[in-house]
PDB file of C-alpha atoms and ligand atoms in Angstrom:
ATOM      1  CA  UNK U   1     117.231 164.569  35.270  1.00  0.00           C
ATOM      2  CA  UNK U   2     117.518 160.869  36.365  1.00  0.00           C
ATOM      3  CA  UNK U   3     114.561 159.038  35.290  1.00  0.00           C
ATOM      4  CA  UNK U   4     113.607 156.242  37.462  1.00  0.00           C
ATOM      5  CA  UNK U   5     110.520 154.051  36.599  1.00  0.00           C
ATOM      6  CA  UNK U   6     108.954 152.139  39.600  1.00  0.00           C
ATOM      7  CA  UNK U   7     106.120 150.095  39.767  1.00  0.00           C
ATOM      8  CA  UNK U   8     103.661 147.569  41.791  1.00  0.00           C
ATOM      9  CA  UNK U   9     100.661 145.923  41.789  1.00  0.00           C
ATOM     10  CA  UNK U  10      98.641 148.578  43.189  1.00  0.00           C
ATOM     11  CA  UNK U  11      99.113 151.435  45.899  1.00  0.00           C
ATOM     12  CA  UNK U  12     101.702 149.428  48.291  1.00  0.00           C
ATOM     13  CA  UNK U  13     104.852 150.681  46.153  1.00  0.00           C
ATOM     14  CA  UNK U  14     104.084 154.055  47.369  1.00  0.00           C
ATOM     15  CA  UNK U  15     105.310 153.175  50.386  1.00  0.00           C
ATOM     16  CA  UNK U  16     108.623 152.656  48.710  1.00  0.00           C
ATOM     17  CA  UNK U  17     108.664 155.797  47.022  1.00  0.00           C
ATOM     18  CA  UNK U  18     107.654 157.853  50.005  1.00  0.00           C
ATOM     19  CA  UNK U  19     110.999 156.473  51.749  1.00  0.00           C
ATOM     20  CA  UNK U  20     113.020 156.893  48.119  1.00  0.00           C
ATOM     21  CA  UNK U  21     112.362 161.048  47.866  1.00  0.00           C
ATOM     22  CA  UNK U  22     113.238 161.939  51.170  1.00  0.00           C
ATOM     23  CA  UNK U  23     116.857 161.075  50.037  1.00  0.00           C
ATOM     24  CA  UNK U  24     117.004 161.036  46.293  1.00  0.00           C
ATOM     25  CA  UNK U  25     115.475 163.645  44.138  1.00  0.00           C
ATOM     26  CA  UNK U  26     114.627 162.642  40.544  1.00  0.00           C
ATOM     27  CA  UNK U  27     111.713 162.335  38.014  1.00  0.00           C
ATOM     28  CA  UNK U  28     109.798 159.503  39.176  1.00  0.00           C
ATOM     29  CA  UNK U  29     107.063 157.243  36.936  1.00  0.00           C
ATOM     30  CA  UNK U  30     105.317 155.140  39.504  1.00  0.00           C
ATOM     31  CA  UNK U  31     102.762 152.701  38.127  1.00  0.00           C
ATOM     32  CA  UNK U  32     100.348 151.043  40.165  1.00  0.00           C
ATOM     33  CA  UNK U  33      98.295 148.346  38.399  1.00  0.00           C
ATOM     34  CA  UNK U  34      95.477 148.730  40.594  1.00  0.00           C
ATOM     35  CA  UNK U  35      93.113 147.244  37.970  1.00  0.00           C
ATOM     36  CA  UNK U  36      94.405 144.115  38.353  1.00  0.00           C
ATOM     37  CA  UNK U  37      95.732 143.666  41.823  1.00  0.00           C
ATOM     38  CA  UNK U  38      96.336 141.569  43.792  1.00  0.00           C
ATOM     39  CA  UNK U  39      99.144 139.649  42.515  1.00  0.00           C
ATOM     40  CA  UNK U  40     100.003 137.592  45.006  1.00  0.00           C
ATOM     41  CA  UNK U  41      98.794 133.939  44.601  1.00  0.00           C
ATOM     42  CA  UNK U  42      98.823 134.083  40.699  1.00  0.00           C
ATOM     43  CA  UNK U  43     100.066 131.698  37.968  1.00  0.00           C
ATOM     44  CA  UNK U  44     103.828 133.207  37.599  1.00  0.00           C
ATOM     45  CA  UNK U  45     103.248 133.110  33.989  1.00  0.00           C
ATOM     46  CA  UNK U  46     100.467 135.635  34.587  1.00  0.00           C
ATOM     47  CA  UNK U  47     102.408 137.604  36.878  1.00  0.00           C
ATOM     48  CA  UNK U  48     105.822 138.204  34.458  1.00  0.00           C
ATOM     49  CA  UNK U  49     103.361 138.944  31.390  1.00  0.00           C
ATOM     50  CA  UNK U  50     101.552 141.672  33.946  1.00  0.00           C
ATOM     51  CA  UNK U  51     105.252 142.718  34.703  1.00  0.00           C
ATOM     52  CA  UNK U  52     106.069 143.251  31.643  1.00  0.00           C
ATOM     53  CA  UNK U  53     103.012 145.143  30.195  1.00  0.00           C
ATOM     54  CA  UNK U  54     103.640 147.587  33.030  1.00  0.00           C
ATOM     55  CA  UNK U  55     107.511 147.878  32.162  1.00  0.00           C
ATOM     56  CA  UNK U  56     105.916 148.286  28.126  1.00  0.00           C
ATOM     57  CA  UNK U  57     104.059 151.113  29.669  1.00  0.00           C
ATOM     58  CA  UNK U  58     106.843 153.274  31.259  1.00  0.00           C
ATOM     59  CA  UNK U  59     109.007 152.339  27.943  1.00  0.00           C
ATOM     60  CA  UNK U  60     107.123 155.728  27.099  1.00  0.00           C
ATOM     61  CA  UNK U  61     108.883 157.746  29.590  1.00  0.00           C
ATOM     62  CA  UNK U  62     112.618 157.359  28.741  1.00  0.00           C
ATOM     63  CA  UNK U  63     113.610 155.422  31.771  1.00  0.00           C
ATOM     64  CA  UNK U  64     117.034 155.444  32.931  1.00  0.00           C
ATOM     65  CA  UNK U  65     116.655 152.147  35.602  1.00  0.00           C
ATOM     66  CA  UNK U  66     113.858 150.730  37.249  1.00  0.00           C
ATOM     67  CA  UNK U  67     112.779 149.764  41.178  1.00  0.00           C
ATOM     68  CA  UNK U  68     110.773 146.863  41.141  1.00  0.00           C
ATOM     69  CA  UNK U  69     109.103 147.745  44.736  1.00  0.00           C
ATOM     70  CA  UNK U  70     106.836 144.703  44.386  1.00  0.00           C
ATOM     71  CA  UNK U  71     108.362 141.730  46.440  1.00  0.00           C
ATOM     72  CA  UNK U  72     106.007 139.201  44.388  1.00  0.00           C
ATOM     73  CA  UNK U  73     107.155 140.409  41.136  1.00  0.00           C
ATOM     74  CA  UNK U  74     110.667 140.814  42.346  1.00  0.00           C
ATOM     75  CA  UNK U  75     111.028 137.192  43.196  1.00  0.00           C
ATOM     76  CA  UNK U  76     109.375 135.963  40.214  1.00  0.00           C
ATOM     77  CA  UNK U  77     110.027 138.366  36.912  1.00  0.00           C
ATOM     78  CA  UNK U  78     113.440 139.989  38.057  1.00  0.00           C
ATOM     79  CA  UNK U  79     115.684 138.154  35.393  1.00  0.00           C
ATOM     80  CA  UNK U  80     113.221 138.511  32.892  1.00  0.00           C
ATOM     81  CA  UNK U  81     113.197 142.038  32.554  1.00  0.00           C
ATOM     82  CA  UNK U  82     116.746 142.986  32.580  1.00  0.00           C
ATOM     83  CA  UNK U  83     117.375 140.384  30.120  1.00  0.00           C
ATOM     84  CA  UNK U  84     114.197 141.585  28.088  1.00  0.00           C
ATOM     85  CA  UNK U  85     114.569 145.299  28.665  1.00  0.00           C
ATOM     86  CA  UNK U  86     118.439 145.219  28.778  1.00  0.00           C
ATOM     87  CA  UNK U  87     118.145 148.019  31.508  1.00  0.00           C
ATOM     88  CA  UNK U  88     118.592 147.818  35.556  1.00  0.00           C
ATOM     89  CA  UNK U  89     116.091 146.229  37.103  1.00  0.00           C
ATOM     90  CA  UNK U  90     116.208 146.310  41.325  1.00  0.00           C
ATOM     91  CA  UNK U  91     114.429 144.473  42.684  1.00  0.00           C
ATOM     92  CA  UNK U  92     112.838 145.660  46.298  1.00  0.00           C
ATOM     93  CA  UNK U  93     113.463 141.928  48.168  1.00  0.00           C
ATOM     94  CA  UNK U  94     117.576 142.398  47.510  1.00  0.00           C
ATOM     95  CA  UNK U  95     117.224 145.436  49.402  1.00  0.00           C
ATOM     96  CA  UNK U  96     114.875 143.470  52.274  1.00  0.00           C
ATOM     97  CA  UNK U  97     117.671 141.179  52.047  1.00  0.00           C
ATOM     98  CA  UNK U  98     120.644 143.342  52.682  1.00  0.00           C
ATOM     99  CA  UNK U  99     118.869 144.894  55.534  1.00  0.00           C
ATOM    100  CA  UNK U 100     118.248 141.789  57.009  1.00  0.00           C
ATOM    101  CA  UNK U 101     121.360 140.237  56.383  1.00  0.00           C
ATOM    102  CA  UNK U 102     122.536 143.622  59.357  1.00  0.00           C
ATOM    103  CA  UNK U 103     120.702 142.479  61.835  1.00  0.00           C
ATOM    104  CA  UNK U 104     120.539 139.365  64.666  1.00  0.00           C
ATOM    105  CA  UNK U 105     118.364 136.802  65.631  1.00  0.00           C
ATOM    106  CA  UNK U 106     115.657 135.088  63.773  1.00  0.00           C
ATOM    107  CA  UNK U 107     113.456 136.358  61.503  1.00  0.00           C
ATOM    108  CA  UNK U 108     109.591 136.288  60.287  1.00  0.00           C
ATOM    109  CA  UNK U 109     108.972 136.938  56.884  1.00  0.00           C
ATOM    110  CA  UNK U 110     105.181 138.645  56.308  1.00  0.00           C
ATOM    111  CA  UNK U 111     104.282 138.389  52.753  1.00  0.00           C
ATOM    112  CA  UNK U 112     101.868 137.038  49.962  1.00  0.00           C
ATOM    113  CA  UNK U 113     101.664 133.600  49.001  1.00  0.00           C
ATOM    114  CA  UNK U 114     104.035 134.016  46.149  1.00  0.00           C
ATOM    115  CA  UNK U 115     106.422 135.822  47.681  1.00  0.00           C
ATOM    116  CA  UNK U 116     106.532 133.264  50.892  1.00  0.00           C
ATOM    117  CA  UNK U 117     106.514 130.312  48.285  1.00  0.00           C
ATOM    118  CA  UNK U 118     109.586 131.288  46.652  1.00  0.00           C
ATOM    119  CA  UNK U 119     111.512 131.208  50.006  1.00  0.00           C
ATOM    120  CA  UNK U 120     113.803 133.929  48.419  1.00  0.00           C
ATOM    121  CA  UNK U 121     114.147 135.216  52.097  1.00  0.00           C
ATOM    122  CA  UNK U 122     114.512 132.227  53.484  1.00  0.00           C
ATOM    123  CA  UNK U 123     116.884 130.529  51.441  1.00  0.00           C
ATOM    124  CA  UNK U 124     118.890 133.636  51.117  1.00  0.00           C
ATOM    125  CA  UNK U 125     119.296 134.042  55.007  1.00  0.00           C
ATOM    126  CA  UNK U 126     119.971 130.817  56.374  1.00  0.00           C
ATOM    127  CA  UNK U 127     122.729 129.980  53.803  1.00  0.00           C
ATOM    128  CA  UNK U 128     123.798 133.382  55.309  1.00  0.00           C
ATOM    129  CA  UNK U 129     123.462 133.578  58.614  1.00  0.00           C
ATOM    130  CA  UNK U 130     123.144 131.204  61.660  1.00  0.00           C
ATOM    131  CA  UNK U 131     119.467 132.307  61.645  1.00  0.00           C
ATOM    132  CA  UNK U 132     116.214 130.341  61.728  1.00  0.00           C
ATOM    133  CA  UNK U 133     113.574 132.247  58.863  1.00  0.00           C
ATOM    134  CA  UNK U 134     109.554 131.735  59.730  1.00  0.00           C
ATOM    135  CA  UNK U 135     107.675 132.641  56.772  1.00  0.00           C
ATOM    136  CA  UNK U 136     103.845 133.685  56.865  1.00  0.00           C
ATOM    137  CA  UNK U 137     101.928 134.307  53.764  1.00  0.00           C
ATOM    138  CA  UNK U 138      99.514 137.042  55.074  1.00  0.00           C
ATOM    139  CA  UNK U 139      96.875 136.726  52.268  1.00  0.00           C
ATOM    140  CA  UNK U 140      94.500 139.286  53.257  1.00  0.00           C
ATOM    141  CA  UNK U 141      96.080 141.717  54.084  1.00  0.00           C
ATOM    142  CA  UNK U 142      96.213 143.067  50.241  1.00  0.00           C
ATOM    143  CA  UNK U 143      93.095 142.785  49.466  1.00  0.00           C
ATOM    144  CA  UNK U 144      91.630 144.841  52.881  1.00  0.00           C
ATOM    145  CA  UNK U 145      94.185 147.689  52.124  1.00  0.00           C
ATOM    146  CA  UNK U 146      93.239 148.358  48.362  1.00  0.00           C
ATOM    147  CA  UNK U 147      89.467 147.752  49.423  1.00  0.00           C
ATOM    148  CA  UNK U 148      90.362 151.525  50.946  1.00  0.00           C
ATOM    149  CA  UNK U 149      88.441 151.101  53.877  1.00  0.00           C
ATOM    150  CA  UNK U 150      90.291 149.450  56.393  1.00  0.00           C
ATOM    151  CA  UNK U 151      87.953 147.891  58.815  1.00  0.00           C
ATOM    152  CA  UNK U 152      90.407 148.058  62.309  1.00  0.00           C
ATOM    153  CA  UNK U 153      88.039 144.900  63.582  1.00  0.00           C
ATOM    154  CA  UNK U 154      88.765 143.082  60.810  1.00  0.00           C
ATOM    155  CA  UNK U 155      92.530 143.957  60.415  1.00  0.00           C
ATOM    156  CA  UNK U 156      92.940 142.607  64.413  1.00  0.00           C
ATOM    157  CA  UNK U 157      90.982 139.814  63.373  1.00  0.00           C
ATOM    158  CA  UNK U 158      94.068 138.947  60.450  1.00  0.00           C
ATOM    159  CA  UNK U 159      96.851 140.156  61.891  1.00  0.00           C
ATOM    160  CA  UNK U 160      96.570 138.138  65.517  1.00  0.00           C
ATOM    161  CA  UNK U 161      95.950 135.201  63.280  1.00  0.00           C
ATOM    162  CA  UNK U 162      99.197 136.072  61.221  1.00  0.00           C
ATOM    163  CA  UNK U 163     101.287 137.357  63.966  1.00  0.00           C
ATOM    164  CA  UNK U 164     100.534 134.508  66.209  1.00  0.00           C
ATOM    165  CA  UNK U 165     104.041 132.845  65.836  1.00  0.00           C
ATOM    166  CA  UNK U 166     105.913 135.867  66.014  1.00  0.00           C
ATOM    167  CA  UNK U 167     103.989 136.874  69.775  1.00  0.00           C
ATOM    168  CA  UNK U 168     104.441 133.104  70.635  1.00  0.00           C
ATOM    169  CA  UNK U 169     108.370 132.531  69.912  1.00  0.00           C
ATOM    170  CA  UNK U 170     108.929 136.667  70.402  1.00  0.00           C
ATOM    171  CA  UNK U 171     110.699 136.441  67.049  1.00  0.00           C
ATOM    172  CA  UNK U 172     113.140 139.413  67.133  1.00  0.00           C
ATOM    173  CA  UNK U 173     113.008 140.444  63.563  1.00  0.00           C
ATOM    174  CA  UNK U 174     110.261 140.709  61.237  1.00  0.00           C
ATOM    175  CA  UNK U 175     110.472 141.463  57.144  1.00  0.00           C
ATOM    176  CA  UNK U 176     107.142 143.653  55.965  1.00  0.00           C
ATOM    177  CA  UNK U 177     108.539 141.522  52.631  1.00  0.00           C
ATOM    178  CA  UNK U 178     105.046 143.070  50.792  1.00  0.00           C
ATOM    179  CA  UNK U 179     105.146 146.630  50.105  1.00  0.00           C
ATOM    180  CA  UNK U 180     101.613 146.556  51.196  1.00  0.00           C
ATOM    181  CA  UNK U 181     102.223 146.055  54.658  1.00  0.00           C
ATOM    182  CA  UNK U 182     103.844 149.487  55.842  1.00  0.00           C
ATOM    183  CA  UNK U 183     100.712 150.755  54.970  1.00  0.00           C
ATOM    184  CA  UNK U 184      99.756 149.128  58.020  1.00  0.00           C
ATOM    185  CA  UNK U 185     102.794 149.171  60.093  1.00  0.00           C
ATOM    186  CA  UNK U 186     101.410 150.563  63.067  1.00  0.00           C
ATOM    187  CA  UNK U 187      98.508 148.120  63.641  1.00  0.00           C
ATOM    188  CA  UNK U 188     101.011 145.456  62.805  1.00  0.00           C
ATOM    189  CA  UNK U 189     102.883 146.955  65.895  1.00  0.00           C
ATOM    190  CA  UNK U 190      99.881 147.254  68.056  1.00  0.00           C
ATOM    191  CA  UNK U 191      98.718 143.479  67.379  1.00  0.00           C
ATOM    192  CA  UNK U 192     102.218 142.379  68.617  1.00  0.00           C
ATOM    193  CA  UNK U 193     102.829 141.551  72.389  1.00  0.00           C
ATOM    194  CA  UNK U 194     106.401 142.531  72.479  1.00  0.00           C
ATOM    195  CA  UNK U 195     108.994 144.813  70.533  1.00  0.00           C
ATOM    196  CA  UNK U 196     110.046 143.242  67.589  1.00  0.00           C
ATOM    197  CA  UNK U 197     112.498 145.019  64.827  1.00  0.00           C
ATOM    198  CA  UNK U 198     110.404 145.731  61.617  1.00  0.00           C
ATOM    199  CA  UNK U 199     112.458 145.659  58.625  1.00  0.00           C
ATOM    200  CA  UNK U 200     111.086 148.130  56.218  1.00  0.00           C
ATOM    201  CA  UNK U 201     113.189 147.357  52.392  1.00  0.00           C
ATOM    202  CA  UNK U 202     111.964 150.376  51.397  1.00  0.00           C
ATOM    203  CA  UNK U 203     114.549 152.193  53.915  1.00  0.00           C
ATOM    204  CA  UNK U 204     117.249 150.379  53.012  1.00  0.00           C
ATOM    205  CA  UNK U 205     116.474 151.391  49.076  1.00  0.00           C
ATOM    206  CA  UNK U 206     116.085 155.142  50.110  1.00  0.00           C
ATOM    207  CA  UNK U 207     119.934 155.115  51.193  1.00  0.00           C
ATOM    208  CA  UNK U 208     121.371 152.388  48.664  1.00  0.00           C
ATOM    209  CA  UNK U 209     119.950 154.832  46.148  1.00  0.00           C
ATOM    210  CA  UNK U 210     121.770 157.604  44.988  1.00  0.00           C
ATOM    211  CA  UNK U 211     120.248 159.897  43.112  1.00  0.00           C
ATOM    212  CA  UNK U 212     121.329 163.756  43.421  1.00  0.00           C
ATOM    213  CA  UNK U 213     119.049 165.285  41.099  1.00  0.00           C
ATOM    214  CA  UNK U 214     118.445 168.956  42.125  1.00  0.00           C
ATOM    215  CA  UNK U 215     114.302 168.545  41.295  1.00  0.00           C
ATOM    216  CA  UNK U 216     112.088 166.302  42.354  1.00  0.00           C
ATOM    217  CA  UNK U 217     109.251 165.698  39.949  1.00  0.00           C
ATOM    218  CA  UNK U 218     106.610 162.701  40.570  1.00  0.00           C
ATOM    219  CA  UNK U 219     104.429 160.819  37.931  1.00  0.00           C
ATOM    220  CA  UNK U 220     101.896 158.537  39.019  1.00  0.00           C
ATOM    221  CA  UNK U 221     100.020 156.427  36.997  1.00  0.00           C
ATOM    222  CA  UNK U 222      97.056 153.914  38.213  1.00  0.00           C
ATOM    223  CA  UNK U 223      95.392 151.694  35.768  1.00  0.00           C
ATOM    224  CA  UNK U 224      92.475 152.419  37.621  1.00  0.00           C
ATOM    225  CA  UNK U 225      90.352 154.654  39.654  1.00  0.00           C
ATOM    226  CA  UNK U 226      89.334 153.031  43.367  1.00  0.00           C
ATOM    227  CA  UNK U 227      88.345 154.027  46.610  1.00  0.00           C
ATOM    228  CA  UNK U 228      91.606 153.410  47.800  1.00  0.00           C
ATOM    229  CA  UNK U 229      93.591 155.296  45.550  1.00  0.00           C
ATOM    230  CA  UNK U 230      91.522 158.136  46.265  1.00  0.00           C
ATOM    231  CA  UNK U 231      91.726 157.690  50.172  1.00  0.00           C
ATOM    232  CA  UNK U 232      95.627 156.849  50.696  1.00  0.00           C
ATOM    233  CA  UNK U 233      97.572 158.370  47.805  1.00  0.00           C
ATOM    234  CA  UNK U 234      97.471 161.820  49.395  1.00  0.00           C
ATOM    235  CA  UNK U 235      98.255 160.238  52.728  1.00  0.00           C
ATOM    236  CA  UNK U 236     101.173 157.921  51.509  1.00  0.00           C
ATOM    237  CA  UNK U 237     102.914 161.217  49.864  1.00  0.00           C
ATOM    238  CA  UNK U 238     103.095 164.781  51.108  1.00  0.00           C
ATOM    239  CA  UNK U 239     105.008 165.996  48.157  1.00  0.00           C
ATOM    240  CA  UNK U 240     103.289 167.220  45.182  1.00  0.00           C
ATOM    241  CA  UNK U 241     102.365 164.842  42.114  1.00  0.00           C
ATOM    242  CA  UNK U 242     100.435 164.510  39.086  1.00  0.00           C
ATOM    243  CA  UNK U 243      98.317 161.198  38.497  1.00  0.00           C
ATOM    244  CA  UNK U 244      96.940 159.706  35.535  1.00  0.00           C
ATOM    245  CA  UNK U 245      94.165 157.258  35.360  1.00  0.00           C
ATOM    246  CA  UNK U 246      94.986 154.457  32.055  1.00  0.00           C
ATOM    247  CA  UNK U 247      92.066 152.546  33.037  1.00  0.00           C
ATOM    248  CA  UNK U 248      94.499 150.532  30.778  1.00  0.00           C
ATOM    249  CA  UNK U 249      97.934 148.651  31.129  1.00  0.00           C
TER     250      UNK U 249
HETATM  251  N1  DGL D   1     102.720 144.734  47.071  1.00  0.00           N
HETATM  252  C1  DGL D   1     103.080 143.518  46.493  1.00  0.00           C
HETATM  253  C2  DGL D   1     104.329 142.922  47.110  1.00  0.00           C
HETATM  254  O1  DGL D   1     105.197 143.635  47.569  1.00  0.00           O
HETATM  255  C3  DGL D   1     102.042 142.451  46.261  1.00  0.00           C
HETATM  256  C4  DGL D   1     100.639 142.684  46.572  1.00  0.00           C
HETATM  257  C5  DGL D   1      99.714 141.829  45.710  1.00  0.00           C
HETATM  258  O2  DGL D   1      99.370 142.304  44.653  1.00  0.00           O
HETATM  259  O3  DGL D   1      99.383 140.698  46.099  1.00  0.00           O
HETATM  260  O4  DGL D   1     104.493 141.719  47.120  1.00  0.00           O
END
């Protein structure tokens, strides 16, 4: 079996391994550091040593490569890893990036502070493409989703405040560059006044990835017990899988 480690900050990777299994089977270890998320607007330091206590974690597991499906820590730890862990690293945001790089017009990249600060979309498009890349760093949006109650007032509230560029210059394509935000998708589509393209990386790593395994077996560890992992695990994934509290990273 192909052993592929995964990991996040909290629950919002699921959303990349919900779109990974439906092409690739394998023997997944997904670990969400829900303990200490979010991660977004950190010191980097802080974010690369949380990186790589997670990465120490699945160590135990006998991992063939990992999937970094955590834009933040993508842009900020990818290097680190490989050259620490000698082992693949990919990192989610190359595969928001070759999606992107398919499709015309301009672009709005949603994600958290860190991942907006590092312009990795941005600089990687425009040197690309004769594009123009707005970049919003939708900072709440983490926190309301792990809460595990998502209060639909409140969302609005957020997203018409982060989606206000987008509605005003109809941007055609926008990035959900935070694996968070498909979580969301749908109110994200709702709040907007026109039909925009939402790129999804997660979709793009489900067929870049090719895994023919013939079981699929699914390992989730959460460094902690919350409301939301209670409420949304079951309703990210419809295929069976076993979960293990660390309460530790
Ligand atoms: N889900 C993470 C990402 O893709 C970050 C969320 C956070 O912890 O701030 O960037």
């Amino acid at each position: 079996m192909t052993r592929i480690g995964i990991f996040d900050s909290g629950l919002g990777g699921l959303t990349v391994l919900r779109e990974l299994i439906k092409t690739n089977k394998a023997s997944y270890f997904y670990f969400g550091d829900t303990l200490r998320v979010p991660y977004g607007g950190r010191e980097k330091e802080e974010i690369i040593s949380f990186a790589e206590d997670i990465v120490d974690y699945l160590e135990n597991y006998n991992i063939d490569y990992y999937i970094i499906a955590c834009n933040t820590i993508s842009v900020l730890a990818t290097d680190i890893l490989k050259e620490k862990y000698n082992k693949d690293f990919i990192p989610i945001t190359d595969m928001g990036l070759r999606a992107s790089l398919a499709c015309d017009g301009d672009f709005l990249v949603l994600g958290t502070k860190t991942t907006v600060n590092s312009h990795f979309y941005k600089n990687n498009i425009e040197k690309l493409k004769d594009a123009k890349v707005y970049e919003v760093a939708a900072t709440k949006l983490v926190d309301l989703i792990e809460s595990g109650t998502l209060d639909e007032e409140n969302l609005k509230f957020y997203l018409d405040d982060y989606l206000q560029i987008a509605n005003e210059k109809k941007i055609p394509n926008i990035i959900l560059a935070c694996t968070h935000y498909p979580i969301i998708r749908d109110s994200i589509e709702k709040r907007l006044t026109y039909k925009a393209n939402i790129i999804d990386p997660a979709s793009y790593a489900s067929k870049f990835l090719k895994s023919d395994d013939e079981n699929l077996d699914i390992n989730i560890f959460m460094s902690k017990k919350t409301t939301a992992t209670e409420n949304l695990i079951g309703k990210i994934l419809s295929s069976p899988y076993k979960l293990t509290y660390t309460e530790e990273v």
